[in-house]
Coordinates of C-alpha atoms and ligand atoms in Angstrom, one line a residue:
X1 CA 22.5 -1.2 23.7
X2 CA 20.1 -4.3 23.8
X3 CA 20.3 -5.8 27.7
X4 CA 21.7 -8.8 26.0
X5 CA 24.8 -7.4 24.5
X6 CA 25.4 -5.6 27.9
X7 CA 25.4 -8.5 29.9
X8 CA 28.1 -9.8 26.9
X9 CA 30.3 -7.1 27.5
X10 CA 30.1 -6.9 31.2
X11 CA 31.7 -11.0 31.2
X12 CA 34.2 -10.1 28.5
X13 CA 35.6 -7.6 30.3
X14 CA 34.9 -9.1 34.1
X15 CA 36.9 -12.6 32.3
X16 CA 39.9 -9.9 30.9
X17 CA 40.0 -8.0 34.4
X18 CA 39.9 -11.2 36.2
X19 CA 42.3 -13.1 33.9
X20 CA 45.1 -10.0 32.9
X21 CA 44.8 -8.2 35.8
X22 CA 43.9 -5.0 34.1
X23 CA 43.0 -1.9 36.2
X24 CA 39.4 -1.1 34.4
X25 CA 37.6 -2.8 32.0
X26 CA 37.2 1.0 30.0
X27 CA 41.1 0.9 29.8
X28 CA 41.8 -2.6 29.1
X29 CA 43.9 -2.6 25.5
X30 CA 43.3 -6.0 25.0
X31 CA 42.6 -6.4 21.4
X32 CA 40.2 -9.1 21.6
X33 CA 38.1 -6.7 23.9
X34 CA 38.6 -3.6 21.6
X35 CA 37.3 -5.7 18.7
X36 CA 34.3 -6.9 20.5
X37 CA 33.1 -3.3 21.4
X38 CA 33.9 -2.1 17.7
X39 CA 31.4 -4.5 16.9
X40 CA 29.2 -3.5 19.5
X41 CA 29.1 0.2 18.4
X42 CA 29.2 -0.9 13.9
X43 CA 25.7 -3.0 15.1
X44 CA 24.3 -0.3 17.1
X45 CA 24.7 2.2 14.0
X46 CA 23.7 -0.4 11.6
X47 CA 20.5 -0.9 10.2
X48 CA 19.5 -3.8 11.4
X49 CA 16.2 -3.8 9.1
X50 CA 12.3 -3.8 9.8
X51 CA 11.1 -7.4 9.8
X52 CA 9.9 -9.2 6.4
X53 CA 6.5 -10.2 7.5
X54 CA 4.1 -10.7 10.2
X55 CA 2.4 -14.5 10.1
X56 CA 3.1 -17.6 8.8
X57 CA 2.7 -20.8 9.2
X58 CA 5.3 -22.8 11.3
X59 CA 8.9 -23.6 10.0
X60 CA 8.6 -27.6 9.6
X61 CA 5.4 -27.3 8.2
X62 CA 7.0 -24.9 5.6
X63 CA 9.9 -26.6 5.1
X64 CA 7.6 -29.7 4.0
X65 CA 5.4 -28.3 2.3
X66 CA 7.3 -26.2 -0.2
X67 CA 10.6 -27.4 0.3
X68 CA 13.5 -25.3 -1.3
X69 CA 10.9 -22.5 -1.8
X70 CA 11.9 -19.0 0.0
X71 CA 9.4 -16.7 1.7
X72 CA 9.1 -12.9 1.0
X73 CA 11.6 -10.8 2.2
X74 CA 11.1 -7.1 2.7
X75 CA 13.3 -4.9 0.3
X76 CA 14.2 -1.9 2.7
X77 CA 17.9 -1.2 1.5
X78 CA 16.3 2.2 0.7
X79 CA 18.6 4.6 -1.3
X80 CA 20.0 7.7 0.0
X81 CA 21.0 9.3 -2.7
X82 CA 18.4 10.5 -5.7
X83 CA 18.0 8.7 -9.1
X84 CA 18.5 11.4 -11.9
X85 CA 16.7 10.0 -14.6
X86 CA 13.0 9.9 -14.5
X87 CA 10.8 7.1 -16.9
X88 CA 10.1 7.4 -20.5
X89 CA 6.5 7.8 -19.9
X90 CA 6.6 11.4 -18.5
X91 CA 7.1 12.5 -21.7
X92 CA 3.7 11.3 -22.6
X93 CA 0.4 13.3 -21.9
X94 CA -2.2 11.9 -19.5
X95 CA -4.7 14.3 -19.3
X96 CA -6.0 13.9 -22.9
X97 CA -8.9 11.9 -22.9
X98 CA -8.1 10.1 -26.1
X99 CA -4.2 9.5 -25.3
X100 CA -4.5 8.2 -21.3
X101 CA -4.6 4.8 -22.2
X102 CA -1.5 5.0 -24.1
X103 CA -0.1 6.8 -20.6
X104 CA -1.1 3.6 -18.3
X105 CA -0.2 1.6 -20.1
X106 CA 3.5 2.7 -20.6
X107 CA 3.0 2.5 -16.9
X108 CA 1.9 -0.9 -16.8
X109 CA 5.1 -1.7 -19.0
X110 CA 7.1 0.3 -16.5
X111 CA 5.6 -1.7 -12.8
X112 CA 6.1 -4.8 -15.3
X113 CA 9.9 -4.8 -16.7
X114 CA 12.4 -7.1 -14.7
X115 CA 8.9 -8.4 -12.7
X116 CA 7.0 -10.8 -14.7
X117 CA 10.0 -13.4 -15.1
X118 CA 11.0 -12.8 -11.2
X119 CA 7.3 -13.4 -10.2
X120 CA 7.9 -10.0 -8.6
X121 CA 10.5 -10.6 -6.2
X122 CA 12.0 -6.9 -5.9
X123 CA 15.3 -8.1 -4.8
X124 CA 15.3 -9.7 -8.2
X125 CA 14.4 -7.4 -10.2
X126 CA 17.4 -7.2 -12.8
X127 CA 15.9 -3.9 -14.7
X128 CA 15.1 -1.6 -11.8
X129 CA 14.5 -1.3 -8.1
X130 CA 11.6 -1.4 -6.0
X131 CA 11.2 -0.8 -2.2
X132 CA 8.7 -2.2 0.2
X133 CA 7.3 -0.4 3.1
X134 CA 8.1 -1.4 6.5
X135 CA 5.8 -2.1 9.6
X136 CA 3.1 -3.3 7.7
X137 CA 3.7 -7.0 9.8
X138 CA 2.3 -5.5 13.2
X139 CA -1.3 -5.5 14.3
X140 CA -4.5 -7.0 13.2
X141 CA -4.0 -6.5 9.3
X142 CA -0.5 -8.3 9.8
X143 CA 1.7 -9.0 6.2
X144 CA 2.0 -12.9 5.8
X145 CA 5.1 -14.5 5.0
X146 CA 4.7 -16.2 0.8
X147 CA 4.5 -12.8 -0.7
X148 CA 4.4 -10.3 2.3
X149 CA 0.7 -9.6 1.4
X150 CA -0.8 -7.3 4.2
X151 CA -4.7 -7.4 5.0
X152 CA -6.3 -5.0 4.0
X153 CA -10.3 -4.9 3.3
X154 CA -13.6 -6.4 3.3
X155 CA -15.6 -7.3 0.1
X156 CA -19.5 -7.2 0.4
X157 CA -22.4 -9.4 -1.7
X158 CA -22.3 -8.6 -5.1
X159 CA -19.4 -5.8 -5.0
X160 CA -17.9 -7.8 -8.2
X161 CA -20.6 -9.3 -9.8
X162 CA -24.0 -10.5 -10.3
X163 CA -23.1 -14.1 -9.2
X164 CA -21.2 -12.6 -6.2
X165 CA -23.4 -14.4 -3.1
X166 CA -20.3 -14.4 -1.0
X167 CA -18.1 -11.8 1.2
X168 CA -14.8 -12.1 0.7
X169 CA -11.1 -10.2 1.6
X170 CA -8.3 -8.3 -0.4
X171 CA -4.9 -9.0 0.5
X172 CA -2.0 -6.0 -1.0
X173 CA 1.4 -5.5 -1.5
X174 CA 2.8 -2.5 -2.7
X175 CA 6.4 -1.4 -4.4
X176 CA 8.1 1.9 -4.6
X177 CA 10.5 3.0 -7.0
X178 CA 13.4 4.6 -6.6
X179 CA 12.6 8.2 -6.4
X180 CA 10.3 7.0 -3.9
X181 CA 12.9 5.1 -2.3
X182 CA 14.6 8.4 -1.2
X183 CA 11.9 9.1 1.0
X184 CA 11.6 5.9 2.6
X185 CA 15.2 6.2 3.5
X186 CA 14.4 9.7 5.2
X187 CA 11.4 8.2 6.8
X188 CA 12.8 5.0 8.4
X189 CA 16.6 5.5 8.5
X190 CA 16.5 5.9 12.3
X191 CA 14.8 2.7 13.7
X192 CA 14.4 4.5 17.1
X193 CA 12.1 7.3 15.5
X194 CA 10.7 7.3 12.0
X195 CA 10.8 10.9 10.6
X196 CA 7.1 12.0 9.8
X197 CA 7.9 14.8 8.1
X198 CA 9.5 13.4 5.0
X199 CA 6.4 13.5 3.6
X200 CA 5.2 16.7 4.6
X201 CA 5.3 19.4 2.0
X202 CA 7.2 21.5 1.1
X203 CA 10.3 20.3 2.0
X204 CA 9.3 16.8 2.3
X205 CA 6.8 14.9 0.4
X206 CA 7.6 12.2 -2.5
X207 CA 9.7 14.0 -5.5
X208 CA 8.5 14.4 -9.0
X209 CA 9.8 10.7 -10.3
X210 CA 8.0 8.9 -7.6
X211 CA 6.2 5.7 -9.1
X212 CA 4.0 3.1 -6.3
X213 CA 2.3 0.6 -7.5
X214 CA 0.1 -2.3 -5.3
X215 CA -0.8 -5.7 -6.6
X216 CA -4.4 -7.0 -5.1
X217 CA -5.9 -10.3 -4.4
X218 CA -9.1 -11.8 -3.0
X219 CA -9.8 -15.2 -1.6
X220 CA -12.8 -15.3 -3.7
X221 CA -12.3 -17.2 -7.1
X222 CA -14.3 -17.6 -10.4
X223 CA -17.0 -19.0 -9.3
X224 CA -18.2 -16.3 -7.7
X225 CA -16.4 -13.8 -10.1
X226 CA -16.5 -14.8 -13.2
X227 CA -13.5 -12.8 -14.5
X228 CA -11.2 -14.3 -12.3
X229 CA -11.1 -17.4 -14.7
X230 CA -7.7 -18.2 -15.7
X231 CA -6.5 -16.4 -12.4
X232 CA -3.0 -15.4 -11.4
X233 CA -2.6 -16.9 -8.1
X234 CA -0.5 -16.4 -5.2
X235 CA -0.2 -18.3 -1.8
X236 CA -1.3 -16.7 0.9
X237 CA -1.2 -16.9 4.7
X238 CA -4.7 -15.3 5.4
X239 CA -7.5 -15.0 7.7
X240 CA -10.1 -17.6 7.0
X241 CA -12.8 -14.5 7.0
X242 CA -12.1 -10.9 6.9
X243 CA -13.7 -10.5 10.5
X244 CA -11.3 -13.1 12.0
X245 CA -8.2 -10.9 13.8
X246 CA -4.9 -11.8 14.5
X247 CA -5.6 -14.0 17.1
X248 CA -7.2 -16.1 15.1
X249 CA -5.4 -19.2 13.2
X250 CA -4.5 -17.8 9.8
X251 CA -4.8 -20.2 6.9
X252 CA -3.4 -21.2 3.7
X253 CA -5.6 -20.0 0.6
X254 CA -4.9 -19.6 -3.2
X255 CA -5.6 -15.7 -3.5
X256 CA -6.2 -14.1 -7.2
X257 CA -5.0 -11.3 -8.6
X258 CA -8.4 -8.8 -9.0
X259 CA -6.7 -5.9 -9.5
X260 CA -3.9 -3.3 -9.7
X261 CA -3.5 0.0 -8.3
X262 CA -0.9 2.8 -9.3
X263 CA -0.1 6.6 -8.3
X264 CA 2.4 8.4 -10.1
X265 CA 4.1 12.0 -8.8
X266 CA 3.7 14.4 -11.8
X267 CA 4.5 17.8 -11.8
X268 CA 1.9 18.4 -14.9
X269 CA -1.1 17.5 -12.2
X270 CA -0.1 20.3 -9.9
X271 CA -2.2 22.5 -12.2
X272 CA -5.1 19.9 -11.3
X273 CA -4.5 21.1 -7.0
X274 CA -3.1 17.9 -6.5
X275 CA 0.2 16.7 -8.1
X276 CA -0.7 13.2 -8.4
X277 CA -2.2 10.6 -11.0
X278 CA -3.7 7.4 -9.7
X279 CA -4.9 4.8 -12.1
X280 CA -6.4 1.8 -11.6
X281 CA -6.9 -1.9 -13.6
X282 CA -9.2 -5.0 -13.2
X283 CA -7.9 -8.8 -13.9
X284 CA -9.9 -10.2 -17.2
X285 CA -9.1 -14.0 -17.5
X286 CA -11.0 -14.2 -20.8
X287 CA -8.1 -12.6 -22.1
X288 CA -5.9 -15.3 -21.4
X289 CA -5.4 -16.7 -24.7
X290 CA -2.9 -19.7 -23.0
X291 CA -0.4 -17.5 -21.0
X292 CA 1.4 -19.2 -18.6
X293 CA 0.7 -18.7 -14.5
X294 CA 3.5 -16.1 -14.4
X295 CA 2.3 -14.1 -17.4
X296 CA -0.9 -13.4 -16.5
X297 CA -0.4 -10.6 -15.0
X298 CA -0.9 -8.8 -18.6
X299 CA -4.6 -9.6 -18.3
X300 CA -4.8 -7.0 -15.7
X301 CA -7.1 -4.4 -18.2
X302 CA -7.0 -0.7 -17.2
X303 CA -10.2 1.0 -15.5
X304 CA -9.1 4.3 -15.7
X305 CA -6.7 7.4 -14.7
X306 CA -7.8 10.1 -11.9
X307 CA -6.0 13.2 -11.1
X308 CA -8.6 15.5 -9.6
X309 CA -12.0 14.7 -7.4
X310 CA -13.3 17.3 -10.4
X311 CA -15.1 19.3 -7.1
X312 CA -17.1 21.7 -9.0
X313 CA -19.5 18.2 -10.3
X314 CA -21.8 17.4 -7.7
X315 CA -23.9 15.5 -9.1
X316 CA -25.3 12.9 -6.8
X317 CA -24.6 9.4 -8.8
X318 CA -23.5 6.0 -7.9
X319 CA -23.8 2.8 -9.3
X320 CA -25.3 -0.1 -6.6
X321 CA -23.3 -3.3 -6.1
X322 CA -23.0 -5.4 -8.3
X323 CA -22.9 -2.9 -11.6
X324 CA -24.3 -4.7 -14.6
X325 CA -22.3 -2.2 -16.7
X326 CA -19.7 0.1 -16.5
X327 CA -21.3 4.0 -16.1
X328 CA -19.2 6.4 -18.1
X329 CA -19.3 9.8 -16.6
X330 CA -18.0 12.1 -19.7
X331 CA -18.8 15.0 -17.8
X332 CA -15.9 14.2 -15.5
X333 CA -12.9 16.4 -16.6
X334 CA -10.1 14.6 -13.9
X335 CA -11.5 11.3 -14.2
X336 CA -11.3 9.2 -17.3
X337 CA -12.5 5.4 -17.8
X338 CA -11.7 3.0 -20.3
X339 CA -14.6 2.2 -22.6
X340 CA -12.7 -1.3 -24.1
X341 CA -15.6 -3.9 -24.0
X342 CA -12.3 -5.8 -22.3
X343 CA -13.0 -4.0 -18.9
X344 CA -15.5 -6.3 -16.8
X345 CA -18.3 -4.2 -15.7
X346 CA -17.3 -1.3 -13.2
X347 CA -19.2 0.2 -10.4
X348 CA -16.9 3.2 -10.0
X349 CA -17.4 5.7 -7.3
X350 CA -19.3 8.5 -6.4
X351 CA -20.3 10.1 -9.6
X352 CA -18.7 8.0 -12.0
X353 CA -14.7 9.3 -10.4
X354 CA -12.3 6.4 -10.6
X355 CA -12.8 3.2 -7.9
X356 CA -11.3 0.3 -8.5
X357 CA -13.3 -3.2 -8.0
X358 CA -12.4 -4.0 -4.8
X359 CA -12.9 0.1 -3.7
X360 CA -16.3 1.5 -2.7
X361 CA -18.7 3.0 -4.9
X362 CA -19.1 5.8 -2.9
X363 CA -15.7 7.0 -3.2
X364 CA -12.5 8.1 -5.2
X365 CA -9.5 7.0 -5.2
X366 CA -7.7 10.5 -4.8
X367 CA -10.6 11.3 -1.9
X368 CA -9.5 8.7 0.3
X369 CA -5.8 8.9 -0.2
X370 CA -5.6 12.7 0.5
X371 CA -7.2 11.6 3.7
X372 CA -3.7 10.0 4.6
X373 CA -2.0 12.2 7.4
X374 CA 0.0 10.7 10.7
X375 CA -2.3 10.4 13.0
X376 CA -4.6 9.5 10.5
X377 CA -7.8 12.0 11.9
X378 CA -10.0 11.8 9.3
X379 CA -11.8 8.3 8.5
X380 CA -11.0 7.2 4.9
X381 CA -14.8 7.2 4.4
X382 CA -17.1 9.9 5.9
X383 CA -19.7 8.4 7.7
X384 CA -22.2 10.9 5.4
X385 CA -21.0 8.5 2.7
X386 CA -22.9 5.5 3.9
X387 CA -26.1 7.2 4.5
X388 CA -28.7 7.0 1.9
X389 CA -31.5 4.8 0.2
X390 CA -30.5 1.0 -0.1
X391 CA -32.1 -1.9 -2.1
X392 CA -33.0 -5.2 -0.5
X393 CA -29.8 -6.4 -0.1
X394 CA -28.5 -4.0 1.8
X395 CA -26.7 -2.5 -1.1
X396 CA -26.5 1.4 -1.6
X397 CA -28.4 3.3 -4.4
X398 CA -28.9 6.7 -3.8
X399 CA -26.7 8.6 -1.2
X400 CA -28.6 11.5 1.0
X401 CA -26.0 13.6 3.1
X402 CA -24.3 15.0 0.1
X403 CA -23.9 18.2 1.6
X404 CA -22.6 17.1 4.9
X405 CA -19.2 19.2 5.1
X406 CA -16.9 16.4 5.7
X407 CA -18.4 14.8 2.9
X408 CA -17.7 18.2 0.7
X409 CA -14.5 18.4 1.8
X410 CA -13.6 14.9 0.9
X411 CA -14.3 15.6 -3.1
X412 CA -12.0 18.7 -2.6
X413 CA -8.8 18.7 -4.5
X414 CA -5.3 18.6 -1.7
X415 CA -2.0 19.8 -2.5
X416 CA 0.5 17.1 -2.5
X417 CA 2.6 17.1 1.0
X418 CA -0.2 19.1 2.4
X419 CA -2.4 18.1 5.8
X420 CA -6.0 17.0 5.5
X421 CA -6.2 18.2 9.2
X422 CA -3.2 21.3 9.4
X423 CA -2.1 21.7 12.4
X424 CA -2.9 18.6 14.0
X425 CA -1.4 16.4 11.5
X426 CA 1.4 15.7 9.3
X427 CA 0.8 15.0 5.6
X428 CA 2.0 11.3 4.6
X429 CA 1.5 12.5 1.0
X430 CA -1.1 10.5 -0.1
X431 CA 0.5 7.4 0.6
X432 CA -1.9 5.5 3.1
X433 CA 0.6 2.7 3.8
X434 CA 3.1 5.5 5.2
X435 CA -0.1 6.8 7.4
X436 CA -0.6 3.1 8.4
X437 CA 2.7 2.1 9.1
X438 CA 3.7 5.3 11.0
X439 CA 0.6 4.5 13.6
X440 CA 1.8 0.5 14.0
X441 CA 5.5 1.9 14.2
X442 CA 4.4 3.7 17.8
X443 CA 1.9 2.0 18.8
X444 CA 4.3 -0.6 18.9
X445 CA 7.0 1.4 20.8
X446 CA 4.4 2.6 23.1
X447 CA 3.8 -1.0 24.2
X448 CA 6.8 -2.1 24.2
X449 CA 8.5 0.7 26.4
X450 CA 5.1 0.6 28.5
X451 CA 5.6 4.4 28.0
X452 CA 4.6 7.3 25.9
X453 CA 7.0 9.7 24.1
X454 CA 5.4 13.1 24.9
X455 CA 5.4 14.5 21.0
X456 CA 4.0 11.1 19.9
X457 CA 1.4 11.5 22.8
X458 CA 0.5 15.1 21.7
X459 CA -0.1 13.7 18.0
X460 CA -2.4 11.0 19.9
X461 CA -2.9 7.3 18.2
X462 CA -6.0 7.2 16.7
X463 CA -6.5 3.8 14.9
X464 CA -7.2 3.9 10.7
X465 CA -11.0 4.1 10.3
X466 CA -11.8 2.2 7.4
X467 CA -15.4 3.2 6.8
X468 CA -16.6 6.3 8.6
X469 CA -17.8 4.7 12.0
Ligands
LIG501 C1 -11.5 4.0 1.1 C2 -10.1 4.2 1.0 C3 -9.3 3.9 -0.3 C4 -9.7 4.0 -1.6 C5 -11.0 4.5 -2.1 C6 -8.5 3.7 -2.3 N1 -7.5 3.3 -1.5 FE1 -5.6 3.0 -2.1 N2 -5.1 2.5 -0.2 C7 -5.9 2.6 0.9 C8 -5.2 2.1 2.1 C9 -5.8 2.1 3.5 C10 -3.9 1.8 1.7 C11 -2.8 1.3 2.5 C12 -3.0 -0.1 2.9 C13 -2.7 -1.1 1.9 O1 -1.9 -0.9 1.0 O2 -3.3 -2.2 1.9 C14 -3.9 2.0 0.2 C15 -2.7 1.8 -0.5 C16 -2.6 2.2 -1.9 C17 -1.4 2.2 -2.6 C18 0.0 1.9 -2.1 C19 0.7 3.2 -1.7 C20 0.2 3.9 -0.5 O3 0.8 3.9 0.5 O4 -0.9 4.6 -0.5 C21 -1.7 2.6 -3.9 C22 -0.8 2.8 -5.0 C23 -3.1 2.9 -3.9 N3 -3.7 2.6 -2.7 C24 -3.8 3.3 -5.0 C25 -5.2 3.4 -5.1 C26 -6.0 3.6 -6.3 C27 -5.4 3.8 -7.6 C28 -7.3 3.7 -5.9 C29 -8.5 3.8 -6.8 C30 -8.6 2.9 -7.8 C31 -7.3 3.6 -4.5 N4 -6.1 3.4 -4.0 C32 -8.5 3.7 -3.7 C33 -7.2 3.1 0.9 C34 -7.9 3.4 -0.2

């Protein structure tokens, strides 16, 4: 009970003592009182809800500014119970190198229905439901309040494109669907302690069904990135630069969509070690061909499908910033790219696996996210990743510590629900925004109680690492 709604009670029943003459508030049969404390104990079992976002800019300047409009609200009515019918596209293959476009893009279709006209307002969504994840508002990467986009990473010189001169940011915001839902609801049902094993195989972990997908923008626009013509654009409440932190005045900035990110729960890929399929896709705006703001979404081209770090192919290959074409690794058997001349030129990561633009070069998609554990030990780059022989700007061309173990390790394929560090971690299933939020959710506590919970201490906080220092 909140010291507030003490202090309530205490004068309701002090006034009812005082007044009736009753001999203890605890007794008192007043019915006033006794509906006042039911409603005390219904909003102490309630859900009360995570808040919708972190920053934004002040009410009346809101309220001015985009009069009428509304600002993002977190979707977090998670469902208890699990859906029982799984999407169409699982009865498609997408490990066949000539069929996997046909896969992602039935998933495309699938992330799209009920979104485009809704300009992706889950709570909208008339077809089917998507879920946010809480907790992403607290901290230095803080969600902002026009779409709920979270902070999430730097962009060096030239990591686009040639005409790239400038750094710039990605901003993200990611939706779960229903059979994803289910473990969200595990996971954050109890406000006063977030369950860490719901992810944590094999009991835990997200079921077969499971669908995320993440939206990504960057303050940069088309004339550094030429693609971005035509853009899909969002407001957002951002940092002015990507080294600027929380304390610093956030500003308002048209952010582009640049790309989109999706992982899918398959039980087919368990043969591949690790259960999932991530695939990636790049915004083209010379595809535009007059769409409308809201339907450009659909020039989002796919980059490719990964669900393996293929571990036995070590050959030492990347592609420096910016790529001037897109590097086809057919000797990849749990990576495939798409070779449409629509796809703007890739750099990939290491060896040619699947990166999206925004991602390093010297990395995977599925590397980095079986890194996600709570505490998050391991950084989501090894440090062995950024040493190597770089060209005059700075940028990376051959990588030298190759054989470092942790870097080894990281091209491993992990089990789904499975530890990157057993033992002194729980597995957040490959979902980095579950890793994430789980820190923020006790470091906040920890502050705010000005205390430490003794199994929370024994996991120890260790802040998300971004890029091996
Ligand atoms: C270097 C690390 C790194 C790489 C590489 C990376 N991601 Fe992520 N990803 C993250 C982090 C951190 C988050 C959580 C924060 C956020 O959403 O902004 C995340 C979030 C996501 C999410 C939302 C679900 C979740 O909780 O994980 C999806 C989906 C996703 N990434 C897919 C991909 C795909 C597909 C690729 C490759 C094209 C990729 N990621 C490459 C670090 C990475």
């Amino acid at each position: 009970m909140g010291k507030n709604a003490i202090f309530v009670l205490v004068v309701l029943c002090t006034t009812v003592f005082v007044l009736a003459d009753f001999n203890s508030c605890t007794e008192s049969t007043t019915p006033g009182v006794i509906d006042e404390r039911k409603k005390e104990k219904a909003a102490q079992e309630d859900f009360k809800g995570y808040p919708d976002f972190g920053v934004m800019m002040d009410n009346a300047t809101f309220q001015d500014q985009f009069p009428g409009q509304n600002v993002f609200k977190l979707r977090q009515d998670y469902p208890s119970k699990m859906p029982s019918k799984k999407a169409d596209f699982y009865n498609l293959p997408f490990d066949e190198r000539d069929k996997f476009m046909d896969w992602i893009m039935a998933v495309r279709d699938y992330c799209f229905e009920g979104m485009i006209d809704v300009d992706f307002v889950a709570q909208e969504n008339k077809i089917r439901d998507w879920y946010h994840m809480p907790f992403l508002h607290w901290g230095d990467l803080a969600s902002e309040g026009f779409h709920g986009l979270a902070k999430e990473a730097p962009i060096s010189s030239f990591q686009l494109h040639a005409n790239q001169t400038e750094p710039g940011q990605t901003y993200a915001l990611g939706f779960y669907n229903d059979f994803a839902g289910t473990v969200l609801h595990k996971m954050w049902k109890n406000q006063d302690a977030p369950d860490a094993y719901a992810t944590q195989g094999p009991d835990g972990g997200f079921p077969e069904g499971t669908v995320i997908f993440k939206l990504l923008f960057t303050d940069l626009d088309e004339t550094q990135v030429p693609y971005l013509n035509n853009p899909f654009l969002w407001n957002g409440w951002v940092t002015e630069v990507w080294q600027d932190s929380v304390s610093n005045p956030r500003v308002l900035k048209k952010m582009s969509l640049i790309q989109m990110d999706l992982m899918v729960r398959d039980k087919r890929a368990d043969k591949y070690g690790t259960g999932w399929v991530f695939g990636t896709f790049c915004y083209n705006g010379d595809l535009n061909d007059g769409k409308p703001m809201k339907e450009r979404v659909k020039n989002l081209v796919p980059v490719g499908i990964q669900f393996g770090n293929d571990p036995t192919y070590t050959e030492n290959k990347i592609t420096p910033y910016p790529a001037k074409e897109t590097w086809i690794n057919n000797d990849l058997n749990e990576t495939f790219i798409n070779p449409s001349p629509d796809l703007p030129a890739q750099h990939l990561g290491w060896g040619g696996r699947l990166d999206g633009p925004v991602d390093l070069n010297n990395a995977s998609c599925m590397s980095c996210h079986a890194t996600a554990e709570f505490p998050q030990i391991d950084a989501l780059v090894p440090s062995a990743a950024f040493k190597g022989i770089r060209n005059k700007a700075g940028n990376l061309v051959k990588l030298t510590e190759t054989k470092d173990p942790a870097f080894v390790k990281y091209f491993q394929n992990l089990k789904c629900g499975t530890a990157y560090s057993p033992g002194k971690a729980t597995s957040t299933d490959f979902s980095l925004q579950v890793s994430l939020a789980l820190g923020y959710y006790w470091e906040w506590k920890d502050g705010n109680l000005g205390g430490f919970y003794a199994d929370q201490f024994n996991r120890g906080i260790k802040p998300v690492r971004r890029n091996g220092q």
